[in-house]
mmCIF file of C-alpha atoms in Angstrom:
data_model
loop_
_atom_site.group_PDB
_atom_site.id
_atom_site.type_symbol
_atom_site.label_atom_id
_atom_site.label_comp_id
_atom_site.label_asym_id
_atom_site.label_seq_id
_atom_site.Cartn_x
_atom_site.Cartn_y
_atom_site.Cartn_z
ATOM 1 C CA MET A 1 48.813 56.666 -17.752
ATOM 2 C CA ASN A 2 48.503 59.115 -14.700
ATOM 3 C CA TRP A 3 49.343 57.329 -11.506
ATOM 4 C CA THR A 4 48.276 57.830 -7.945
ATOM 5 C CA CYS A 5 49.289 57.269 -4.348
ATOM 6 C CA GLU A 6 46.260 55.244 -3.998
ATOM 7 C CA GLN A 7 46.595 53.089 -6.894
ATOM 8 C CA THR A 8 50.197 52.622 -5.003
ATOM 9 C CA GLU A 9 48.663 51.420 -1.961
ATOM 10 C CA LEU A 10 46.007 49.596 -3.482
ATOM 11 C CA LEU A 11 48.165 46.537 -5.950
ATOM 12 C CA LEU A 12 51.382 47.159 -4.311
ATOM 13 C CA THR A 13 50.323 44.007 -2.976
ATOM 14 C CA ASP A 14 50.494 42.668 -6.722
ATOM 15 C CA TYR A 15 53.490 44.957 -7.670
ATOM 16 C CA LEU A 16 56.060 43.098 -4.645
ATOM 17 C CA ASP A 17 54.721 39.520 -6.190
ATOM 18 C CA GLY A 18 55.406 40.855 -9.335
ATOM 19 C CA LEU A 19 51.628 40.275 -11.029
ATOM 20 C CA LEU A 20 51.416 44.126 -12.511
ATOM 21 C CA GLN A 21 50.846 43.982 -16.121
ATOM 22 C CA PRO A 22 54.402 45.847 -17.742
ATOM 23 C CA GLU A 23 51.774 49.059 -18.294
ATOM 24 C CA GLN A 24 51.128 49.114 -14.897
ATOM 25 C CA GLN A 25 54.370 48.110 -13.395
ATOM 26 C CA HIS A 26 55.870 50.826 -15.486
ATOM 27 C CA ALA A 27 53.979 53.738 -14.483
ATOM 28 C CA PHE A 28 54.321 52.330 -9.909
ATOM 29 C CA ASP A 29 57.963 52.435 -10.645
ATOM 30 C CA LEU A 30 57.848 56.299 -12.587
ATOM 31 C CA HIS A 31 55.136 57.093 -9.487
ATOM 32 C CA VAL A 32 57.113 55.696 -6.582
ATOM 33 C CA ASN A 33 60.320 56.911 -7.760
ATOM 34 C CA GLY A 34 59.151 60.363 -7.338
ATOM 35 C CA CYS A 35 56.480 60.341 -5.100
ATOM 36 C CA GLU A 36 57.746 61.417 -1.561
ATOM 37 C CA ARG A 37 54.556 59.296 0.017
ATOM 38 C CA CYS A 38 55.298 56.234 -1.887
ATOM 39 C CA THR A 39 58.948 56.035 -2.344
ATOM 40 C CA PRO A 40 58.832 55.680 1.874
ATOM 41 C CA LEU A 41 56.266 53.146 1.971
ATOM 42 C CA VAL A 42 57.860 50.514 -1.171
ATOM 43 C CA ALA A 43 60.238 50.660 1.004
ATOM 44 C CA SER A 44 59.216 50.026 4.436
ATOM 45 C CA VAL A 45 57.395 46.964 2.885
ATOM 46 C CA THR A 46 60.398 46.019 0.636
ATOM 47 C CA HIS A 47 62.441 46.974 4.106
ATOM 48 C CA THR A 48 59.593 44.488 6.521
ATOM 49 C CA ILE A 49 59.474 40.902 3.867
ATOM 50 C CA SER A 50 63.702 40.563 3.766
ATOM 51 C CA ASN A 51 63.127 40.651 7.596
ATOM 52 C CA LEU A 52 60.491 38.213 7.213
ATOM 53 C CA ARG A 53 62.945 36.175 4.849
ATOM 54 C CA ALA A 54 65.630 36.175 7.136
ATOM 55 C CA LEU A 55 63.174 34.887 10.369
ATOM 56 C CA PRO A 56 64.430 31.098 10.609
ATOM 57 C CA GLU A 57 61.489 28.544 10.558
ATOM 58 C CA VAL A 58 59.852 27.574 13.255
ATOM 59 C CA GLU A 59 59.316 23.800 13.994
ATOM 60 C CA LEU A 60 55.816 23.173 15.385
ATOM 61 C CA PRO A 61 55.130 22.224 18.819
ATOM 62 C CA PRO A 62 53.403 18.769 18.756
ATOM 63 C CA ARG A 63 49.932 17.670 18.621
ATOM 64 C CA PHE A 64 49.813 21.955 16.703
ATOM 65 C CA VAL A 65 47.325 20.599 14.588
ATOM 66 C CA TYR A 66 45.084 18.527 17.673
ATOM 67 C CA ASN A 67 44.840 21.982 19.434
ATOM 68 C CA VAL A 68 44.566 24.596 16.528
ATOM 69 C CA LEU A 69 41.753 21.987 15.732
ATOM 70 C CA ASP A 70 40.488 22.219 19.248
ATOM 71 C CA ALA A 71 40.894 25.786 19.167
ATOM 72 C CA THR A 72 39.188 26.686 16.658
ATOM 73 C CA LEU A 73 36.055 24.167 16.458
ATOM 74 C CA GLY A 74 35.843 22.979 20.283
ATOM 75 C CA PRO A 75 36.266 19.239 21.601
ATOM 76 C CA ARG A 76 36.673 16.450 19.389
ATOM 77 C CA GLU A 77 34.292 13.616 20.566
ATOM 78 C CA SER A 78 36.928 10.210 21.111
ATOM 79 C CA VAL A 79 36.296 8.552 18.276
ATOM 80 C CA SER A 80 38.632 3.999 18.862
ATOM 81 C CA GLY A 81 38.883 1.783 15.847
ATOM 82 C CA TRP A 82 39.367 2.894 12.835
ATOM 83 C CA ALA A 83 37.485 6.466 12.851
ATOM 84 C CA ALA A 84 40.688 6.621 15.130
ATOM 85 C CA VAL A 85 43.204 5.354 12.569
ATOM 86 C CA ARG A 86 42.009 8.578 10.130
ATOM 87 C CA ALA A 87 41.605 11.253 12.172
ATOM 88 C CA TRP A 88 45.389 9.721 13.130
ATOM 89 C CA ALA A 89 46.350 9.260 10.057
ATOM 90 C CA ARG A 90 44.347 12.861 8.449
ATOM 91 C CA ALA A 91 46.473 14.889 11.428
ATOM 92 C CA ASP A 92 49.172 13.904 11.057
ATOM 93 C CA TRP A 93 49.456 14.697 6.921
ATOM 94 C CA LEU A 94 48.156 17.920 7.670
ATOM 95 C CA LEU A 95 50.980 18.231 10.334
ATOM 96 C CA ARG A 96 53.568 17.698 7.898
ATOM 97 C CA ALA A 97 52.523 19.852 4.379
ATOM 98 C CA SER A 98 51.813 22.858 7.309
ATOM 99 C CA ARG A 99 55.650 22.303 7.401
ATOM 100 C CA THR A 100 57.084 21.791 3.301
ATOM 101 C CA ALA A 101 53.891 24.577 2.833
ATOM 102 C CA ARG A 102 55.658 28.192 2.654
ATOM 103 C CA PHE A 103 54.445 31.168 2.819
ATOM 104 C CA ARG A 104 56.349 32.029 -0.765
ATOM 105 C CA LEU A 105 57.622 36.009 -0.293
ATOM 106 C CA PRO A 106 58.389 37.260 -3.862
ATOM 107 C CA GLN A 107 62.595 38.428 -4.697
ATOM 108 C CA LEU A 108 62.536 42.207 -4.555
ATOM 109 C CA THR A 109 65.098 44.046 -6.235
#
């Protein structure tokens, strides 16, 4: 397989996510290890991802979900009664889910 720089750029995220087929992985590695253009690209992206992993997790501010919804969907109508309870429970669930769901980055060697 004759690998190109364009293929490296196109499939870089698949490479980092470990999604390349073994044949593609081998061709990717051979190309990157010998290419003056792609070697620094892959090294730079790998370094950036490592730095992102090292960042501390940020605590979401109070009312984060409401602020995002207001900014994207516009102000909501006031609700009361069971509709207010359901809205609160949904917002609380979204907030908890957002705190536990983390962007997973691949382990690079």
